[in-house]
GROMACS .gro file of C-alpha atoms in nm:
model
  259
    1UNK     CA    1  -3.678  -6.150  12.512
    2UNK     CA    2  -3.573  -5.976  12.852
    3UNK     CA    3  -3.884  -5.790  12.866
    4UNK     CA    4  -4.112  -6.075  12.794
    5UNK     CA    5  -3.916  -6.262  13.049
    6UNK     CA    6  -3.987  -6.010  13.303
    7UNK     CA    7  -4.367  -5.972  13.242
    8UNK     CA    8  -4.393  -6.344  13.245
    9UNK     CA    9  -4.231  -6.345  13.608
   10UNK     CA   10  -4.440  -6.051  13.723
   11UNK     CA   11  -4.757  -6.235  13.610
   12UNK     CA   12  -4.658  -6.550  13.789
   13UNK     CA   13  -4.550  -6.370  14.118
   14UNK     CA   14  -4.823  -6.107  14.168
   15UNK     CA   15  -5.126  -6.168  13.930
   16UNK     CA   16  -5.198  -6.536  13.831
   17UNK     CA   17  -5.123  -6.740  14.131
   18UNK     CA   18  -5.223  -6.479  14.440
   19UNK     CA   19  -5.290  -6.804  14.658
   20UNK     CA   20  -4.952  -6.997  14.585
   21UNK     CA   21  -4.664  -6.964  14.830
   22UNK     CA   22  -4.350  -6.757  14.694
   23UNK     CA   23  -4.137  -7.088  14.638
   24UNK     CA   24  -4.421  -7.225  14.425
   25UNK     CA   25  -4.464  -6.891  14.227
   26UNK     CA   26  -4.088  -6.907  14.169
   27UNK     CA   27  -4.104  -7.245  14.050
   28UNK     CA   28  -4.384  -7.186  13.824
   29UNK     CA   29  -4.235  -6.836  13.676
   30UNK     CA   30  -3.898  -7.046  13.576
   31UNK     CA   31  -4.085  -7.319  13.398
   32UNK     CA   32  -4.290  -7.032  13.192
   33UNK     CA   33  -3.980  -6.849  13.106
   34UNK     CA   34  -3.809  -7.169  12.967
   35UNK     CA   35  -4.018  -7.055  12.638
   36UNK     CA   36  -3.759  -6.783  12.567
   37UNK     CA   37  -3.455  -6.957  12.735
   38UNK     CA   38  -3.321  -7.089  12.419
   39UNK     CA   39  -3.397  -6.786  12.186
   40UNK     CA   40  -3.237  -6.564  12.435
   41UNK     CA   41  -2.936  -6.758  12.505
   42UNK     CA   42  -2.904  -6.801  12.122
   43UNK     CA   43  -2.935  -6.412  12.078
   44UNK     CA   44  -2.680  -6.353  12.342
   45UNK     CA   45  -2.421  -6.572  12.214
   46UNK     CA   46  -2.429  -6.451  11.852
   47UNK     CA   47  -2.447  -6.074  11.989
   48UNK     CA   48  -2.124  -6.177  12.130
   49UNK     CA   49  -1.982  -6.306  11.823
   50UNK     CA   50  -2.098  -6.010  11.643
   51UNK     CA   51  -1.950  -5.787  11.904
   52UNK     CA   52  -1.610  -5.975  11.853
   53UNK     CA   53  -1.619  -5.930  11.477
   54UNK     CA   54  -1.674  -5.566  11.495
   55UNK     CA   55  -1.377  -5.509  11.703
   56UNK     CA   56  -1.168  -5.725  11.472
   57UNK     CA   57  -1.300  -5.517  11.158
   58UNK     CA   58  -1.183  -5.209  11.318
   59UNK     CA   59  -0.847  -5.331  11.391
   60UNK     CA   60  -0.797  -5.478  11.052
   61UNK     CA   61  -0.897  -5.174  10.872
   62UNK     CA   62  -0.651  -4.959  11.104
   63UNK     CA   63  -0.381  -5.195  11.029
   64UNK     CA   64  -0.427  -5.232  10.638
   65UNK     CA   65  -0.147  -5.193  10.442
   66UNK     CA   66   0.096  -5.245  10.730
   67UNK     CA   67   0.347  -5.544  10.755
   68UNK     CA   68   0.221  -5.632  11.121
   69UNK     CA   69  -0.154  -5.662  10.978
   70UNK     CA   70  -0.090  -6.040  11.014
   71UNK     CA   71  -0.127  -5.983  11.404
   72UNK     CA   72  -0.511  -5.935  11.349
   73UNK     CA   73  -0.517  -6.306  11.281
   74UNK     CA   74  -0.484  -6.380  11.630
   75UNK     CA   75  -0.810  -6.253  11.739
   76UNK     CA   76  -0.973  -6.393  11.412
   77UNK     CA   77  -0.852  -6.726  11.523
   78UNK     CA   78  -1.014  -6.671  11.876
   79UNK     CA   79  -1.338  -6.546  11.694
   80UNK     CA   80  -1.374  -6.876  11.499
   81UNK     CA   81  -1.326  -7.081  11.815
   82UNK     CA   82  -1.594  -6.850  11.995
   83UNK     CA   83  -1.843  -6.941  11.714
   84UNK     CA   84  -1.781  -7.316  11.737
   85UNK     CA   85  -1.819  -7.336  12.104
   86UNK     CA   86  -2.126  -7.092  12.066
   87UNK     CA   87  -2.298  -7.358  11.797
   88UNK     CA   88  -2.221  -7.628  12.054
   89UNK     CA   89  -2.370  -7.479  12.350
   90UNK     CA   90  -2.699  -7.369  12.141
   91UNK     CA   91  -2.726  -7.735  12.057
   92UNK     CA   92  -2.677  -7.846  12.396
   93UNK     CA   93  -2.929  -7.610  12.527
   94UNK     CA   94  -3.183  -7.719  12.267
   95UNK     CA   95  -3.143  -8.071  12.388
   96UNK     CA   96  -3.210  -7.977  12.772
   97UNK     CA   97  -3.418  -7.694  12.797
   98UNK     CA   98  -3.519  -7.789  13.148
   99UNK     CA   99  -3.200  -7.617  13.256
  100UNK     CA  100  -3.222  -7.261  13.272
  101UNK     CA  101  -2.919  -7.142  13.356
  102UNK     CA  102  -2.652  -7.074  13.136
  103UNK     CA  103  -2.425  -7.349  13.196
  104UNK     CA  104  -2.545  -7.677  13.015
  105UNK     CA  105  -2.563  -8.041  13.143
  106UNK     CA  106  -2.448  -8.359  12.982
  107UNK     CA  107  -2.075  -8.380  12.809
  108UNK     CA  108  -1.755  -8.149  12.924
  109UNK     CA  109  -1.844  -7.982  12.598
  110UNK     CA  110  -2.193  -7.907  12.680
  111UNK     CA  111  -2.094  -7.814  13.047
  112UNK     CA  112  -1.795  -7.583  12.948
  113UNK     CA  113  -1.912  -7.463  12.616
  114UNK     CA  114  -2.058  -7.133  12.730
  115UNK     CA  115  -1.796  -7.067  12.990
  116UNK     CA  116  -1.512  -7.124  12.727
  117UNK     CA  117  -1.712  -6.907  12.449
  118UNK     CA  118  -1.722  -6.624  12.712
  119UNK     CA  119  -1.316  -6.653  12.787
  120UNK     CA  120  -1.227  -6.654  12.430
  121UNK     CA  121  -1.455  -6.349  12.345
  122UNK     CA  122  -1.271  -6.183  12.619
  123UNK     CA  123  -0.920  -6.273  12.486
  124UNK     CA  124  -1.072  -6.172  12.160
  125UNK     CA  125  -1.177  -5.824  12.295
  126UNK     CA  126  -0.845  -5.778  12.487
  127UNK     CA  127  -0.612  -5.856  12.179
  128UNK     CA  128  -0.816  -5.667  11.949
  129UNK     CA  129  -0.832  -5.350  12.187
  130UNK     CA  130  -0.458  -5.395  12.233
  131UNK     CA  131  -0.380  -5.390  11.860
  132UNK     CA  132  -0.590  -5.064  11.802
  133UNK     CA  133  -0.405  -4.904  12.098
  134UNK     CA  134  -0.079  -5.010  11.933
  135UNK     CA  135  -0.193  -4.853  11.595
  136UNK     CA  136  -0.301  -4.550  11.787
  137UNK     CA  137   0.034  -4.516  11.951
  138UNK     CA  138   0.202  -4.558  11.604
  139UNK     CA  139  -0.034  -4.290  11.449
  140UNK     CA  140   0.027  -4.034  11.721
  141UNK     CA  141   0.405  -4.081  11.677
  142UNK     CA  142   0.380  -4.041  11.298
  143UNK     CA  143   0.141  -3.734  11.315
  144UNK     CA  144   0.389  -3.537  11.568
  145UNK     CA  145   0.690  -3.637  11.368
  146UNK     CA  146   0.523  -3.484  11.037
  147UNK     CA  147   0.324  -3.194  11.200
  148UNK     CA  148   0.511  -3.137  11.502
  149UNK     CA  149   0.189  -2.949  11.638
  150UNK     CA  150   0.077  -2.919  11.987
  151UNK     CA  151  -0.275  -3.007  11.887
  152UNK     CA  152  -0.219  -3.349  11.746
  153UNK     CA  153  -0.389  -3.527  12.026
  154UNK     CA  154  -0.708  -3.293  11.980
  155UNK     CA  155  -0.789  -3.391  11.635
  156UNK     CA  156  -1.131  -3.566  11.557
  157UNK     CA  157  -0.970  -3.882  11.437
  158UNK     CA  158  -0.698  -3.932  11.724
  159UNK     CA  159  -1.000  -3.848  11.970
  160UNK     CA  160  -1.217  -4.130  11.811
  161UNK     CA  161  -0.934  -4.363  11.816
  162UNK     CA  162  -0.862  -4.289  12.178
  163UNK     CA  163  -1.251  -4.372  12.256
  164UNK     CA  164  -1.221  -4.698  12.082
  165UNK     CA  165  -0.960  -4.784  12.299
  166UNK     CA  166  -1.100  -4.650  12.609
  167UNK     CA  167  -1.456  -4.829  12.523
  168UNK     CA  168  -1.276  -5.139  12.461
  169UNK     CA  169  -1.118  -5.186  12.762
  170UNK     CA  170  -1.453  -5.057  12.941
  171UNK     CA  171  -1.635  -5.330  12.767
  172UNK     CA  172  -1.368  -5.583  12.851
  173UNK     CA  173  -1.427  -5.504  13.243
  174UNK     CA  174  -1.780  -5.508  13.205
  175UNK     CA  175  -1.774  -5.852  13.053
  176UNK     CA  176  -1.611  -5.981  13.363
  177UNK     CA  177  -1.929  -5.951  13.539
  178UNK     CA  178  -2.076  -6.243  13.295
  179UNK     CA  179  -1.835  -6.469  13.498
  180UNK     CA  180  -2.128  -6.495  13.764
  181UNK     CA  181  -2.372  -6.616  13.526
  182UNK     CA  182  -2.170  -6.948  13.491
  183UNK     CA  183  -2.229  -7.033  13.835
  184UNK     CA  184  -2.555  -7.199  14.016
  185UNK     CA  185  -2.703  -7.001  14.276
  186UNK     CA  186  -3.044  -7.140  14.289
  187UNK     CA  187  -2.994  -7.247  14.630
  188UNK     CA  188  -2.913  -6.889  14.762
  189UNK     CA  189  -3.207  -6.617  14.700
  190UNK     CA  190  -2.998  -6.303  14.710
  191UNK     CA  191  -2.735  -6.447  14.484
  192UNK     CA  192  -2.993  -6.555  14.254
  193UNK     CA  193  -3.080  -6.185  14.220
  194UNK     CA  194  -2.719  -6.105  14.124
  195UNK     CA  195  -2.726  -6.385  13.856
  196UNK     CA  196  -3.031  -6.227  13.710
  197UNK     CA  197  -2.899  -5.878  13.692
  198UNK     CA  198  -2.561  -5.988  13.546
  199UNK     CA  199  -2.718  -6.202  13.278
  200UNK     CA  200  -2.975  -5.911  13.160
  201UNK     CA  201  -2.666  -5.674  13.160
  202UNK     CA  202  -2.463  -5.899  12.953
  203UNK     CA  203  -2.738  -5.938  12.681
  204UNK     CA  204  -2.772  -5.569  12.673
  205UNK     CA  205  -2.401  -5.488  12.660
  206UNK     CA  206  -2.318  -5.734  12.419
  207UNK     CA  207  -2.550  -5.542  12.163
  208UNK     CA  208  -2.458  -5.192  12.267
  209UNK     CA  209  -2.079  -5.221  12.211
  210UNK     CA  210  -2.067  -5.303  11.847
  211UNK     CA  211  -2.326  -5.035  11.800
  212UNK     CA  212  -2.108  -4.772  11.984
  213UNK     CA  213  -1.820  -4.892  11.789
  214UNK     CA  214  -1.988  -4.815  11.460
  215UNK     CA  215  -2.146  -4.473  11.564
  216UNK     CA  216  -1.821  -4.360  11.683
  217UNK     CA  217  -1.631  -4.461  11.360
  218UNK     CA  218  -1.906  -4.339  11.133
  219UNK     CA  219  -1.973  -3.956  11.256
  220UNK     CA  220  -1.626  -3.930  11.382
  221UNK     CA  221  -1.745  -3.731  11.695
  222UNK     CA  222  -1.700  -3.727  12.085
  223UNK     CA  223  -1.835  -3.507  12.373
  224UNK     CA  224  -1.514  -3.291  12.350
  225UNK     CA  225  -1.592  -3.233  11.959
  226UNK     CA  226  -1.919  -3.093  12.056
  227UNK     CA  227  -1.756  -2.848  12.298
  228UNK     CA  228  -1.528  -2.728  12.053
  229UNK     CA  229  -1.461  -2.853  11.716
  230UNK     CA  230  -1.118  -2.825  11.534
  231UNK     CA  231  -1.166  -2.643  11.194
  232UNK     CA  232  -0.843  -2.768  11.068
  233UNK     CA  233  -0.985  -3.074  10.829
  234UNK     CA  234  -0.670  -3.115  10.644
  235UNK     CA  235  -0.516  -3.284  10.967
  236UNK     CA  236  -0.809  -3.500  11.053
  237UNK     CA  237  -0.797  -3.880  11.045
  238UNK     CA  238  -1.035  -4.063  10.880
  239UNK     CA  239  -1.162  -4.384  11.070
  240UNK     CA  240  -1.463  -4.452  10.891
  241UNK     CA  241  -1.307  -4.500  10.570
  242UNK     CA  242  -1.041  -4.750  10.499
  243UNK     CA  243  -0.830  -4.514  10.337
  244UNK     CA  244  -0.669  -4.468  10.679
  245UNK     CA  245  -0.449  -4.737  10.568
  246UNK     CA  246  -0.253  -4.500  10.388
  247UNK     CA  247  -0.157  -4.362  10.719
  248UNK     CA  248  -0.070  -4.698  10.803
  249UNK     CA  249   0.175  -4.725  10.538
  250UNK     CA  250   0.326  -4.413  10.640
  251UNK     CA  251   0.362  -4.505  10.978
  252UNK     CA  252   0.559  -4.817  10.881
  253UNK     CA  253   0.825  -4.583  10.704
  254UNK     CA  254   0.837  -4.323  10.959
  255UNK     CA  255   0.810  -4.594  11.221
  256UNK     CA  256   1.168  -4.725  11.078
  257UNK     CA  257   1.300  -4.377  11.087
  258UNK     CA  258   1.194  -4.313  11.447
  259UNK     CA  259   1.337  -4.654  11.551
   0.00000   0.00000   0.00000
């Protein structure tokens, strides 16, 4: 969608309208870009929902079998709210395609729908990443208590778990850039360029993040693993398989002892 939009604008700017003024070219390019406005916004919103669902899935698997698993219902509730507001936003955008920005005209639900979806998505990622971080802390305490080895933090599973936490917080910081999208900068050309960059960036990161999580948990490798693997597979945490919940059940017992 972004490539099609880019090609359409390039044609309007430099090829098809050589005798028109710059303002006329911009206006015509915006009109032609409306063809992909609704599909692009729909993909963005659903990518956002899918990304949140993947993060929640990771947190759910890691906390499986633990008495604190019910905490995962908090981001699940946020996810349902995000999905509801996304549906409202898509419906409003479909009724008013002439408005090309992310915020929609009309009722308050239409005007604030995309912004509310974004804000709830931020809360979903922050709470899910915090739950993963909490589980990592418990898991590290359990492993250190059981093995008492100096290389516990160098295990593959632990490294991947830490990468999940780091990537979650990085994603949340990157997601903050989407705040720019909900402001109208049409009267200021330089700010409008910033809006376009942030809008395209959001489309890409909302698709890359869940893919990165699946890859990380699937192959259980990091850059440091490539530099030097730990051959002791018996001490490896399996994050791609829900059997990690066994560690979770052990952590409940050991946590009580540690406390």
